[in-house]
Coordinates of C-alpha atoms in Angstrom, one line a residue:
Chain A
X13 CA 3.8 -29.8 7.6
X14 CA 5.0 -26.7 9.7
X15 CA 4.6 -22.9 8.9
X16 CA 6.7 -20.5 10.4
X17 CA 4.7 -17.9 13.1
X18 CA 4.4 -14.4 14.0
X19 CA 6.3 -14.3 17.5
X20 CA 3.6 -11.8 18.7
X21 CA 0.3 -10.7 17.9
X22 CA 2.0 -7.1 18.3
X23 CA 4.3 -8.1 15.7
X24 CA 1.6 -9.6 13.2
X25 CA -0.2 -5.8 13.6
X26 CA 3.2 -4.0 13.2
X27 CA 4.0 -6.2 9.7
X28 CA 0.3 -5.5 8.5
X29 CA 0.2 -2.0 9.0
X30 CA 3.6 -1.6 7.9
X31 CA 2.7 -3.2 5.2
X32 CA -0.5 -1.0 4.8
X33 CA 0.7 2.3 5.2
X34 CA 3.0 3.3 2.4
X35 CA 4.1 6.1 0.0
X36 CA 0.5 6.6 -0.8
X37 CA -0.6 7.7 2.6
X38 CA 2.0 10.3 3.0
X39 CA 1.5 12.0 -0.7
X40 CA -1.9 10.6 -2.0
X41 CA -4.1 10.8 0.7
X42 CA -4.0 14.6 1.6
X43 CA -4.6 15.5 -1.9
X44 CA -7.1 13.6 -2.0
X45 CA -8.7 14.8 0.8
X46 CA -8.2 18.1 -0.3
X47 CA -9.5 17.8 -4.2
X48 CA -12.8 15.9 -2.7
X49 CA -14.4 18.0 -0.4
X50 CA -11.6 18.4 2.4
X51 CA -12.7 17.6 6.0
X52 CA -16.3 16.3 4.2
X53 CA -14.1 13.9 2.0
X54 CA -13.6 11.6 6.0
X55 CA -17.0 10.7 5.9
X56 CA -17.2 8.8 2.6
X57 CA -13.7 8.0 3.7
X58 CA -14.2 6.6 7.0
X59 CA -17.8 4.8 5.6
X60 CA -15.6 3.2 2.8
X61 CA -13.0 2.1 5.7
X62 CA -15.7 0.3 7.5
X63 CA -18.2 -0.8 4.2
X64 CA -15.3 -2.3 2.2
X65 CA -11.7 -1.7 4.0
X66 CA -12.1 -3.7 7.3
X67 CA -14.9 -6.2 5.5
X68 CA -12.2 -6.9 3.1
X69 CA -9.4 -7.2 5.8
X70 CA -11.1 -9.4 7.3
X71 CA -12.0 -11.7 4.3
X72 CA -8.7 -12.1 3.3
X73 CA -6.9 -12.7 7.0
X74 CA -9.5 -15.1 7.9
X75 CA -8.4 -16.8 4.2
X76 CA -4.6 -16.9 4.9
X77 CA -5.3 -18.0 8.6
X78 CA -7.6 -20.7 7.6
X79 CA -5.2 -21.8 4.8
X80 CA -1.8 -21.4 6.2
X81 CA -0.6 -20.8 2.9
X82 CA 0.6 -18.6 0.4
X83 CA -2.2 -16.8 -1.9
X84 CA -2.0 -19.0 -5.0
X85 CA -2.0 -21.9 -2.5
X86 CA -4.8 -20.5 -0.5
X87 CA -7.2 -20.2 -3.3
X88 CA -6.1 -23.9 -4.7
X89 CA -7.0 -25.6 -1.6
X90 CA -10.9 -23.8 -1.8
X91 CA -10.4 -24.6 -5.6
X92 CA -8.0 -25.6 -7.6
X93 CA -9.6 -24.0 -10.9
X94 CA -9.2 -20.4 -8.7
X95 CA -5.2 -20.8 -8.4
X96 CA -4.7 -18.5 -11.4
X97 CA -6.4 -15.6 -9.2
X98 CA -3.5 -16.1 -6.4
X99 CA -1.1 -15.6 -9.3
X100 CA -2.0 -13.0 -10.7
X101 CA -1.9 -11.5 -7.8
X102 CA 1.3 -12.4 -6.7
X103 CA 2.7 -10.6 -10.6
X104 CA 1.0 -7.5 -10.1
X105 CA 2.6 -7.5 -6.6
X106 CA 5.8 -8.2 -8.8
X107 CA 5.5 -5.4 -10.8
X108 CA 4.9 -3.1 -8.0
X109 CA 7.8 -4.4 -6.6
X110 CA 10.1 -4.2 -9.3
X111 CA 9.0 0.1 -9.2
X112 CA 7.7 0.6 -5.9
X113 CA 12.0 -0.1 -4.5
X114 CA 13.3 2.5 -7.3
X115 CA 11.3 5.1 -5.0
X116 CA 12.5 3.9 -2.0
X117 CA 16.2 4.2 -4.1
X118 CA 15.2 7.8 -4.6
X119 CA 14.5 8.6 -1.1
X120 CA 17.6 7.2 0.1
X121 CA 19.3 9.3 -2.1
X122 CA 17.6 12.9 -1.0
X123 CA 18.3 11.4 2.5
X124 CA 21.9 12.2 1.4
X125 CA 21.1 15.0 -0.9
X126 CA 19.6 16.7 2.4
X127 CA 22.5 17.5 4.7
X128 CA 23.8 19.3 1.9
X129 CA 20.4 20.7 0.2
X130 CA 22.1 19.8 -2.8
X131 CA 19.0 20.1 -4.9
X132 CA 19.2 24.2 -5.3
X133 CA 17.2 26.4 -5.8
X134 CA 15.3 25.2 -8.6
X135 CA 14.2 21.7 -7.1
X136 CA 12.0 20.9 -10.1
X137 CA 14.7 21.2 -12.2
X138 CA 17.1 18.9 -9.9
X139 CA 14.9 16.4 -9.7
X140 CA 14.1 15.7 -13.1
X141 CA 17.4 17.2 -14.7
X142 CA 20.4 16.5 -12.5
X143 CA 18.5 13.4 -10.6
X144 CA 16.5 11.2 -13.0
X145 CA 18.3 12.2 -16.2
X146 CA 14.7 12.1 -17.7
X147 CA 14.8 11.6 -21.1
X148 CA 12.2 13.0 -23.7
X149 CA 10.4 9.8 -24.1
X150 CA 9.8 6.6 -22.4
X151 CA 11.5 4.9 -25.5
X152 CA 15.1 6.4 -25.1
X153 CA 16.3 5.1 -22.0
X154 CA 19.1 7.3 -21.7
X155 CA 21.1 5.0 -19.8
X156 CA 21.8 3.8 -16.3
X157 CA 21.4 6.7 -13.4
X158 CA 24.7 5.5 -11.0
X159 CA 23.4 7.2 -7.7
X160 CA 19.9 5.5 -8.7
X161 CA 21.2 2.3 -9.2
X162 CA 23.2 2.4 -6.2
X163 CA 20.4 3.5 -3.8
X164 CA 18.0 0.9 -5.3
X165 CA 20.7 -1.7 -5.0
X166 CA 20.6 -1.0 -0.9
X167 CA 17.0 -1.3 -0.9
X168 CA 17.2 -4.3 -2.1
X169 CA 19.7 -5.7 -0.1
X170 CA 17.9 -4.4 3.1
X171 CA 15.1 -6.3 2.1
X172 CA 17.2 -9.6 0.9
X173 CA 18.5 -9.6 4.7
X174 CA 15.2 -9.2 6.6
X175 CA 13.6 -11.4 3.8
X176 CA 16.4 -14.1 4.2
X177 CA 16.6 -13.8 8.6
X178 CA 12.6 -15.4 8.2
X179 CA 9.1 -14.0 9.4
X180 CA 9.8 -13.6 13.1
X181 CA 13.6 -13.0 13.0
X182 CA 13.4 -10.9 10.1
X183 CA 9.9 -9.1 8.8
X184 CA 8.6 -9.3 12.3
X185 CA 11.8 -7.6 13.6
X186 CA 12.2 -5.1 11.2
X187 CA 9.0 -4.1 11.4
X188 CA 9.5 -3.9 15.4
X189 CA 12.2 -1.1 14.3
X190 CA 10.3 0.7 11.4
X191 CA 7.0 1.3 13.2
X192 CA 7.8 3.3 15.8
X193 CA 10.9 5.2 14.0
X194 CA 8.4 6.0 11.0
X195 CA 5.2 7.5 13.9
X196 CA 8.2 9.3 16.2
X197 CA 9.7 11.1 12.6
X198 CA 6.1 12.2 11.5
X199 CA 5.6 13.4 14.9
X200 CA 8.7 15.4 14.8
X201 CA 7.5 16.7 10.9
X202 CA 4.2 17.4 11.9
X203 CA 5.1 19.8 15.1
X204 CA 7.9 21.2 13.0
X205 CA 4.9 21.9 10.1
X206 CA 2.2 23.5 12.6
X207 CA 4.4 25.8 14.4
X208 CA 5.3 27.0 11.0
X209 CA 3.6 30.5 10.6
X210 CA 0.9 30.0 7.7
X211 CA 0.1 26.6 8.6
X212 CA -3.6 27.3 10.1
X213 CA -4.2 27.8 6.1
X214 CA -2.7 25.0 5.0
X215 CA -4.7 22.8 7.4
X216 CA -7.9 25.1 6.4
X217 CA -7.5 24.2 2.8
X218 CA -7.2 20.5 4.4
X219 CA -9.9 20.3 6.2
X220 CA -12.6 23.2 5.5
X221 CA -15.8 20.8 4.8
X222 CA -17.3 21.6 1.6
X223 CA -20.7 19.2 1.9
X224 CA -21.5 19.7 -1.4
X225 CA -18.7 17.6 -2.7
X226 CA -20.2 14.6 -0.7
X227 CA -23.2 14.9 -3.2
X228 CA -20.9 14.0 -6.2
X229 CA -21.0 9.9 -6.6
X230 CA -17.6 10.4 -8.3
X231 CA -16.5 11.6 -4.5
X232 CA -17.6 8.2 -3.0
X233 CA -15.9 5.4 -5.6
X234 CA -12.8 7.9 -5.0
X235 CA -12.6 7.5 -1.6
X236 CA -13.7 3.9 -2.0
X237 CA -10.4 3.7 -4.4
X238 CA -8.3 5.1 -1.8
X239 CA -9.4 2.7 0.8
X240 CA -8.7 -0.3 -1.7
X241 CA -5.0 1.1 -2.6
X242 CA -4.2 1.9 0.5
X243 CA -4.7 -1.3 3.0
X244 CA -2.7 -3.5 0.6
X245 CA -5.7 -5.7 -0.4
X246 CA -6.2 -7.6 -3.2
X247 CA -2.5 -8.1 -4.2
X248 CA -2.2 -11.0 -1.5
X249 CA 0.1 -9.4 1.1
X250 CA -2.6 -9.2 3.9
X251 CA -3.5 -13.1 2.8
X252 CA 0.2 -14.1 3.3
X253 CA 0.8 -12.5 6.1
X254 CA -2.2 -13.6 7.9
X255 CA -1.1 -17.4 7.1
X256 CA 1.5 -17.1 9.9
X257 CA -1.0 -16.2 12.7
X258 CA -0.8 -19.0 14.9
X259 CA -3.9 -21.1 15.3
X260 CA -5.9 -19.2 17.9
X261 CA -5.7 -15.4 16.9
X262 CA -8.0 -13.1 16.9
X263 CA -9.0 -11.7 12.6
X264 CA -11.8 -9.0 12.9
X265 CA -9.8 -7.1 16.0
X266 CA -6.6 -7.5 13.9
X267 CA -8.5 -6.2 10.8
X268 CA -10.1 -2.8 13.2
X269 CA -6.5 -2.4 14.2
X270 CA -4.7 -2.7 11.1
X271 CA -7.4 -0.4 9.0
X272 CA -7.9 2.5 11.6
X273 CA -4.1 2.5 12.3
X274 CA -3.3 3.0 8.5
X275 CA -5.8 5.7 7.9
X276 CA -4.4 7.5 11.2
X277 CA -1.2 8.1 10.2
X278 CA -2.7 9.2 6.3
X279 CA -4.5 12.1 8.8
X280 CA -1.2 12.5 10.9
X281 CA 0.5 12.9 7.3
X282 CA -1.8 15.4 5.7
X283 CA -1.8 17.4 8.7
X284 CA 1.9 17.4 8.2
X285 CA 2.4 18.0 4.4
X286 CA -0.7 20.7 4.1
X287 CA 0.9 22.6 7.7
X288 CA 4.0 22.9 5.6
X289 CA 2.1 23.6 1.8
X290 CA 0.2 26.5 4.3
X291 CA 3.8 27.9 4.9
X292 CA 5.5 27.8 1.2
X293 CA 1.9 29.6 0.2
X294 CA 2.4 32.1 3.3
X295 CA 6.1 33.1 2.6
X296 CA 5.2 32.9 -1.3
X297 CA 2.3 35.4 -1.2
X298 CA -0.4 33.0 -1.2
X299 CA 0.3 31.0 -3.9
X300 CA -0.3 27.1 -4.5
X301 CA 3.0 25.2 -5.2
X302 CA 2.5 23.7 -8.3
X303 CA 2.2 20.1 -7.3
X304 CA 0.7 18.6 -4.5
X305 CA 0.9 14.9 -5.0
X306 CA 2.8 12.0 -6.1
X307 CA 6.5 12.0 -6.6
X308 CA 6.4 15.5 -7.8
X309 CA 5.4 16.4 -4.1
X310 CA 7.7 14.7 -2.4
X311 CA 11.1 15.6 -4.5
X312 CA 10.0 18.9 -5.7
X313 CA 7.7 20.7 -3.2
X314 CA 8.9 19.5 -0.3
X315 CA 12.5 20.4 -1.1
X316 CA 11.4 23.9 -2.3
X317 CA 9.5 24.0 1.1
X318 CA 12.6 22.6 3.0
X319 CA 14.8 25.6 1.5
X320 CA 12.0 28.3 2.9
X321 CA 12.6 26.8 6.4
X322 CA 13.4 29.6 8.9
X323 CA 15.6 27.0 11.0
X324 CA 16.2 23.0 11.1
X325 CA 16.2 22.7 7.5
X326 CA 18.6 20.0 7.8
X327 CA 17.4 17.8 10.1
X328 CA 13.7 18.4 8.7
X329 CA 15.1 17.2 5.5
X330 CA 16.4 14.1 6.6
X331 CA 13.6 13.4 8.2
X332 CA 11.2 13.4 5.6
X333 CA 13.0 11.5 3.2
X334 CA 14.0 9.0 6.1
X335 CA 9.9 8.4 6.8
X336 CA 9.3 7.9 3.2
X337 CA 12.0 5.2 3.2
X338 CA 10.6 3.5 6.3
X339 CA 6.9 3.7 5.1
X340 CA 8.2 2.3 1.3
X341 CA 10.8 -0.2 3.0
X342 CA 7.8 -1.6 5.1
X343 CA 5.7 -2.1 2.2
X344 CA 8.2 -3.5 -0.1
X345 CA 9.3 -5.9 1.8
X346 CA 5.6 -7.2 2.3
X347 CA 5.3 -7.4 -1.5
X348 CA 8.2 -9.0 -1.8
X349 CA 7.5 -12.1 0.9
X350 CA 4.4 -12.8 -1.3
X351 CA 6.7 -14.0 -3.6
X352 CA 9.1 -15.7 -1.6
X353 CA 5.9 -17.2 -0.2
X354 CA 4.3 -18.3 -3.1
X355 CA 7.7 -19.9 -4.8
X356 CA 8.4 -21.5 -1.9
X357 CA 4.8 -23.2 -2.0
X358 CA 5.1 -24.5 -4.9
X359 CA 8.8 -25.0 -6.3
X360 CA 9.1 -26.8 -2.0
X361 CA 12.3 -25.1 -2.2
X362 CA 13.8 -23.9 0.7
X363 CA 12.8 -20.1 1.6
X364 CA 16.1 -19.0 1.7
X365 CA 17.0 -20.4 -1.6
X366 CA 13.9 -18.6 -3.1
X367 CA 14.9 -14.9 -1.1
X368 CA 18.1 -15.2 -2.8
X369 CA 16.8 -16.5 -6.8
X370 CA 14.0 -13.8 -6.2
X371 CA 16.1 -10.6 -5.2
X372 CA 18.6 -11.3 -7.8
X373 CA 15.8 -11.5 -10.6
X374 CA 13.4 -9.1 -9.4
X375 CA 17.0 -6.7 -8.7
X376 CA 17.4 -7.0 -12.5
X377 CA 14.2 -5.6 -13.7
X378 CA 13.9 -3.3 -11.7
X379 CA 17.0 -1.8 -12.9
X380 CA 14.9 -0.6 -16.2
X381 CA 13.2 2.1 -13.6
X382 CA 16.7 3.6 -13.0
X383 CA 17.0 4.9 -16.3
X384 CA 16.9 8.0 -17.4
X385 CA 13.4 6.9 -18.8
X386 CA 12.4 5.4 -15.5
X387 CA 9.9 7.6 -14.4
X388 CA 8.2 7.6 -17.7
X389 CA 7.4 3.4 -16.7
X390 CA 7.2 3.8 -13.9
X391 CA 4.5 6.0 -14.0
X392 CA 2.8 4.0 -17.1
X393 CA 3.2 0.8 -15.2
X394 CA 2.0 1.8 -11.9
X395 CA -1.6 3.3 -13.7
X396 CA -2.1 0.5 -15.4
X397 CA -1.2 -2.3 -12.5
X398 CA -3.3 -0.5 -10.1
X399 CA -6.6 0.4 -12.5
X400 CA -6.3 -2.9 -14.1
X401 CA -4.6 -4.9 -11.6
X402 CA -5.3 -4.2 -8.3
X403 CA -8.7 -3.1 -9.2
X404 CA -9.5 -5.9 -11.0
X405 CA -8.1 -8.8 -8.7
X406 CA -10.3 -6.8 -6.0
X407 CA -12.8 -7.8 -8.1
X408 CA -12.5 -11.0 -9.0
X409 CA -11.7 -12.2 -6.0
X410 CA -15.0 -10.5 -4.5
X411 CA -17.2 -12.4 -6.7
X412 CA -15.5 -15.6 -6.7
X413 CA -15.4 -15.5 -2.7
X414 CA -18.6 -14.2 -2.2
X415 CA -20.5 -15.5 -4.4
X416 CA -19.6 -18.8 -5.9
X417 CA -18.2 -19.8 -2.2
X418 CA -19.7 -20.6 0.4
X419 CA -19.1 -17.3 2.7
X420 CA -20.4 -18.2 6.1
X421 CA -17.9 -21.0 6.1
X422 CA -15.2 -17.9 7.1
X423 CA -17.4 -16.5 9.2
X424 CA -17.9 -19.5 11.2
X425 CA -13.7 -19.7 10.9
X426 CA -13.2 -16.4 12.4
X427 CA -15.9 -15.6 14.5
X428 CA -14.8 -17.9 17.4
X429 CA -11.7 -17.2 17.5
X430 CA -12.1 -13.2 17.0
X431 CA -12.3 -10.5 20.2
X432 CA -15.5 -10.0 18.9
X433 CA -18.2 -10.7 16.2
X434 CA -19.0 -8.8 12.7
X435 CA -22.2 -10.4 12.3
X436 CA -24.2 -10.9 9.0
X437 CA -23.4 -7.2 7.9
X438 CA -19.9 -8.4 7.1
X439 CA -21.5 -11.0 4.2
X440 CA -23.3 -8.5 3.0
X441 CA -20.4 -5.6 2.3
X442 CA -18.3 -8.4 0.5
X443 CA -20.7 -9.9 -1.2
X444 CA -23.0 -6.3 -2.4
X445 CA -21.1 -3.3 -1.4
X446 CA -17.6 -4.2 -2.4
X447 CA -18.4 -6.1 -5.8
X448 CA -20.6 -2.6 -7.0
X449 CA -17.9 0.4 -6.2
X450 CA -15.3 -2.1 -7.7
X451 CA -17.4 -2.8 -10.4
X452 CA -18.2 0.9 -11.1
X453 CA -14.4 2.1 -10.7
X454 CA -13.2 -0.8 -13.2
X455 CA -16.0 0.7 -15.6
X456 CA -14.6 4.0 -15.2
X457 CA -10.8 3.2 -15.6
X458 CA -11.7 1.2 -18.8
X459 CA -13.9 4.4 -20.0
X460 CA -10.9 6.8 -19.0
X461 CA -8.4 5.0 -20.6
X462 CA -10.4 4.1 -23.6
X463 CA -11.6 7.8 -24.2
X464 CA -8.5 9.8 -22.7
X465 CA -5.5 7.7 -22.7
X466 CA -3.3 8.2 -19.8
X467 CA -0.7 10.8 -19.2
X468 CA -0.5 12.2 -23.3
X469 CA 1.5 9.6 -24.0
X470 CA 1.4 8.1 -27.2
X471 CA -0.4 4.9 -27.7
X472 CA 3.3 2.7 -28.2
X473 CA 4.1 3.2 -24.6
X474 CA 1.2 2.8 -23.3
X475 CA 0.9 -0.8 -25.4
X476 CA 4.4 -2.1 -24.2
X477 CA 4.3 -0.8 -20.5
X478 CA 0.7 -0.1 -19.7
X479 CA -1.7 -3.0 -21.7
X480 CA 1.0 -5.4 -22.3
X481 CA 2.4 -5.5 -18.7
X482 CA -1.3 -5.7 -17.5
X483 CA -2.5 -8.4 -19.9
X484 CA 0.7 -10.3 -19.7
X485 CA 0.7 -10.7 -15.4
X486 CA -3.0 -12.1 -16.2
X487 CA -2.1 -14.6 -18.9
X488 CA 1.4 -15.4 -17.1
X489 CA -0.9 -15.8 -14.0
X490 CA -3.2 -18.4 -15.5
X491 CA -0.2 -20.5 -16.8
X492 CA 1.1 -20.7 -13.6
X493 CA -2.2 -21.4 -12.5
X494 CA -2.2 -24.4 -14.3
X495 CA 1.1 -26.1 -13.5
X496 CA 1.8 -29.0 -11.4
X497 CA 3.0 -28.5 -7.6
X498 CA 6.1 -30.0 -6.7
X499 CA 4.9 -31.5 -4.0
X500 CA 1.2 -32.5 -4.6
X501 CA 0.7 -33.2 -0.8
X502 CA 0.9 -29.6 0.1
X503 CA -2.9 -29.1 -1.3
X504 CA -4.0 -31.6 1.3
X505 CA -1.7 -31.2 3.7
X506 CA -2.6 -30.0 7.5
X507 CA -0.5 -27.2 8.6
X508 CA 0.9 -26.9 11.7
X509 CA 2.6 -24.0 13.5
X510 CA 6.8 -24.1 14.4
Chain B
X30 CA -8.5 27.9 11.0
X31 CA -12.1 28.5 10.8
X32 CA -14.5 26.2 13.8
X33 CA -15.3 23.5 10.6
X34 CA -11.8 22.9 9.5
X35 CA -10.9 22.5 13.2
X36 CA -13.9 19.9 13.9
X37 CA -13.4 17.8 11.1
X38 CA -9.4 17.5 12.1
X39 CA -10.2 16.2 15.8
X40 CA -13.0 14.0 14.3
X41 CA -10.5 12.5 11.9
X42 CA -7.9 12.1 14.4
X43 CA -10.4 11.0 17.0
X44 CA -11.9 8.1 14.9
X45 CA -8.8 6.8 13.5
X46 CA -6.3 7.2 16.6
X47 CA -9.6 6.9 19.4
X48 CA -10.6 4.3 17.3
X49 CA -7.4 1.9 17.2
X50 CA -7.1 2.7 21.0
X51 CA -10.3 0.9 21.9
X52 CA -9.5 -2.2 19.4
X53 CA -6.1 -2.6 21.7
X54 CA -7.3 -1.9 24.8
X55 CA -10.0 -4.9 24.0
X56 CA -7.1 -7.5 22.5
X57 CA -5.5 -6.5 26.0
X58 CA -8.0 -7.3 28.1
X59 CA -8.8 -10.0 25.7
X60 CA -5.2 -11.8 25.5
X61 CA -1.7 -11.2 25.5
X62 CA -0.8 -8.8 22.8

C-alpha cells in the first residue's frame, strides 16, 4: 500500500504547529497567565511543556509514524480491541470541528466589519445584539444569522479546497502560506500594542511574578490543562499527521520544535493583547475591561480597544481578526483531515470522495452554531468536549499506551531515527506524570460539574448539548469501533511512502 | 515595568523562541530541513 508524504520536514513542522497553535493561544493563554501567578505561572508552564507536552508529542508522532495510518487505524493495528479509542477521538475532533469553523465564520466577518468599525461604540452590544442575534436561551434558536452562515460557509470551502488539493499540494501548502502571514501580523500587532502609551502596565499585570501562586496545586493541573488543550493532543491530529512523515524522520526534534514554537507565539500573543489591555486601562482611567478571555475578548474588548486607537485603527483591525482567521483556519483544517483520514481508512474510498461527503455533512451541523442560539452551544458543547473529551481520551490513551503496551517498543522506533535521544525519563512522564494531572483534572471537572453545573444554565441544555453530545461521541465511537473494515488487508498491510 | 515583570518576559521569550532556535539549528546540521 502507499501513503501520501509530507514534501518537507519544514512542511510537516509548519502543519503541526499550525495545527497546534490556535484561537486558544491568542485569548486563553494570556489570561491564564495572568489569573495564575503572571510571569511565575511560565515555570509550571514551561515544566508542564517538557513533563507532559513534548512526552506526549512525542508518543503520539512516533505512533502515527510507526503506523502510517489514521488514529482509529493506528490503535487497531497495536490492538484491535483499542479501535474505539481512535474513534472517539476522531468525534470529539468532529464536534470541535462542527464549532471551532463558526468562529473562524465570525472572524471573517469583523475582518469586514473592520474597515468600517461597524461595530459602534457599544461593541458588547454589537456583538451579541446586531451580530449573533443571541437569543434568551439555548432552546430558541432564533433562526439562521445570514452574514454568519455566509462567513462559515467560506471557511469551509477554504478548507474543502486545501483538503481536496491532498497533504503536500494542499495542507502542506497552505500551511506554507498561513505560518508566516499569521507570525509577520502578530509582529505587526505586537509593536503596534507596545508603543501604545500604557502598555508597560499591561505587560506588568502580565508578567509581575507573584511566587506565591506557584504554591497553589490548583496553579499546576491549570497549566498542565493548558499544555494538553493547546498542542492538539489527544484528539488524533498530531497522530495523523505524523503518519505521513516519510520513513526516516526525525520525532523527538520534531516534537521540541512543534511544542516550543506553539507556546512562543502564546508569549508573543499575550505580550500583544495585555500591551493593548495596558492601553484601554490607561485612556480609561485605570480600569480593567470587563472581559479578558474567550470570545468575549476577541469581539468585544478588542474592538472597544481598536476604537481608542490614536491612529491605524483600520489596519490594526484587520489585522487582528485576519490572525485569528489564520491561527483557527490552520487548526481546523487539521481536525478536519482526521476525518478525512480516518473515513478513508476504513470505508477504502478515495480521499477526495470522503473531503467532499465530509464537508457537506459536517457543513450541515455546523449550521446549528449560526443561530441566533449558537453561542449558547457552542459554548455548552465546547466545555463539555474538552473536560470530558479531550481530557478523558488524554487519558485513556495514557494508560492504555503506557501501561498495558509495551512502551519501549516506541522508544526503540524513534530513537534511531530521531536528532537526538529522550532517554528513560520519557517512559516515565507518560506512563506516571501524565496519567496523575489527567487523572486529577478529570476528577475535578466531574466534581465542578457535578456540584456547580456549568455556565447557570439549566440542567436541559446542559443534558442535550453538554452530557448527551459527550456520552454519545463515546458510545458512537465504540460502535464504530466494532465494525468491519472494508478492506481487512489494511490492518496488515505494510505501508509504503508515494 | 518593574525589573520582575521584565525578567520573566525575556525568560519566556528566551526559552520558547531561544529554545526552537537550537532544535532547528540541530535538524539543520542534522539533515535537510
Amino acid at each position: 500500500m502507499k501513503r501520501e508524504t509530507w514534501g518537507s520536514r519544514a512542511g510537516f513542522i509548519m502543519a503541526a504547529v499550525g495545527s497546534a497553535i490556535g484561537l486558544g493561544n491568542i485569548w486563553r493563554f494570556p489570561y491564564m497567565a495572568f489569573e495564575n501567578g503572571g510571569g511565575a505561572f511560565l515555570i509550571p508552564y514551561f515544566f508542564a511543556l517538557v513533563t507532559a507536552g513534548i512526552p506526549i508529542l512525542i508518543l503520539e508522532f512516533s505512533l502515527g509514524h510507526k503506523s502510517k495510518g489514521s488514529a482509529p487505524l493506528t490503535f487497531a493495528k497495536l490492538n484491535k480491541g483499542w479501535e474505539w479509542l481512535g474513534w472517539w477521538q476522531v468525534l470529539i475532533s468532529f464536534v470541535i470541528a462542527v464549532y471551532y469553523v463558526v468562529i473562524i465564520g465570525w472572524a471573517i466577518s469583523y475582518i469586514g466589519y473592520s474597515f468600517t468599525m461597524a461595530w459602534g461604540d457599544d461593541t458588547t452590544a454589537f456583538f451579541v445584539g446586531d451580530f449573533l442575534g443571541l437569543t434568551d436561551g439555548p432552546f430558541q434558536l432564533g433562526g439562521f444569522r445570514g452574514v454568519i452562515v455566509a462567513t462559515t460557509v467560506v471557511a469551509w470551502l477554504i478548507s474543502f479546497i486545501v483538503l481536496y488539493a491532498g497533504v503536500k499540494a494542499g495542507i502542506e501548502k497552505a500551511n506554507k502560506i498561513f505560518m508566516p502571514l499569521l507570525i509577520v501580523i502578530l509582529l505587526i500587532v505586537m509593536i503596534r500594542g507596545i508603543t501604545l502609551p500604557g502598555a508597560g502596565d499591561g505587560l506588568e499585570m502580565l508578567f509581575k511574578p507573584d511566587f506565591s501562586k506557584i504554591l497553589d496545586g490548583r496553579v499546576w493541573v491549570a497549566a498542565y490543562g493548558q499544555i494538553f488543550f493547546t498542542l492538539s493532543i489527544a484528539f488524533a491530529i498530531m497522530i495523523t499527521y505524523s503518519s505521513y512523515l516519510p520513513k526516516k524522520s526525525d520525532i523527538v526534534n520534531n516534537a521540541f520544535m512543534t511544542g516550543l514554537l506553539n507556546c512562543g507565539f502564546s508569549v508573543l500573543s499575550g505580550i500583544a493583547v495585555f500591551s493593548i489591555l495596558g492601553y484601554m486601562m490607561h485612556t480609561g482611567g485605570g480600569e480593567l475591561p470587563d472581559s479578558l478571555s474567550g470570545v468575549f475578548l476577541a469581539f468585544a474588548t478588542i474592538p472597544q480597544a481598536i476604537n481608542q486607537l490614536p491612529a491605524l485603527q483600520v489596519v490594526i483591525g484587520v489585522l487582528f481578526f485576519l490572525s485569528l482567521t489564520f491561527a483557527g483556519l490552520s487548526s481546523f483544517i487539521s481536525i478536519n483531515e482526521v476525518l478525512v483520514s480516518s473515513f478513508t481508512d476504513k470505508l477504502n474510498l478515495p480521499r477526495r470522495k470522503v473531503v467532499l461527503g465530509y464537508t457537506i455533512i459536517a457543513g450541515i451541523v455546523s449550521l446549528i452554531f449560526t443561530t441566533g442560539a449558537g453561542l449558547y452551544v457552542l459554548d455548552i458543547a465546547d466545555r463539555f468536549v474538552n473536560s470530558f473529551g479531550v481530557a478523558m481520551s488524554g487519558l485513556v490513551e495514557v494508560i492504555i499506551i503506557g501501561w498495558m503496551f509495551k512502551l519501549v517498543t516506541l522508544r526503540e522506533h524513534f530513537e534511531p531515527i530521531s536528532d537526538f535521544n529522550v532517554g528513560k525519563w520519557w517512559e516515565f512522564t507518560v506512563k506516571i506524570i501524565t496519567p496523575v494531572v489527567l487523572g486529577i483534572t478529570a476528577i475535578q471537572n466531574f466534581y465542578q460539574e457535578f456540584t456547580t453545573p456549568y455556565g447557570g444554565y439549566g440542567v436541559g441544555p446542559l443534558i442535550a448539548y453538554g452530557w448527551a453530545v459527550a456520552l454519545g461521541i463515546l458510545i458512537i465511537g465504540i460502535i464504530l469501533g466494532k465494525s468491519k473494515w472494508k478492506d481487512a488487508g489494511i490492518l496488515e498491510a505494510t505501508v509504503e511512502d508515494e | 515595568m518593574s525589573g520582575g515583570a521584565i525578567a520573566f518576559m525575556i525568560f519566556g521569550i528566551l526559552l520558547t523562541w531561544g529554545g526552537a532556535a537550537v532544535c532547528i539549528s540541530i535538524a539543520m546540521r542534522k539533515r535537510d530541513v
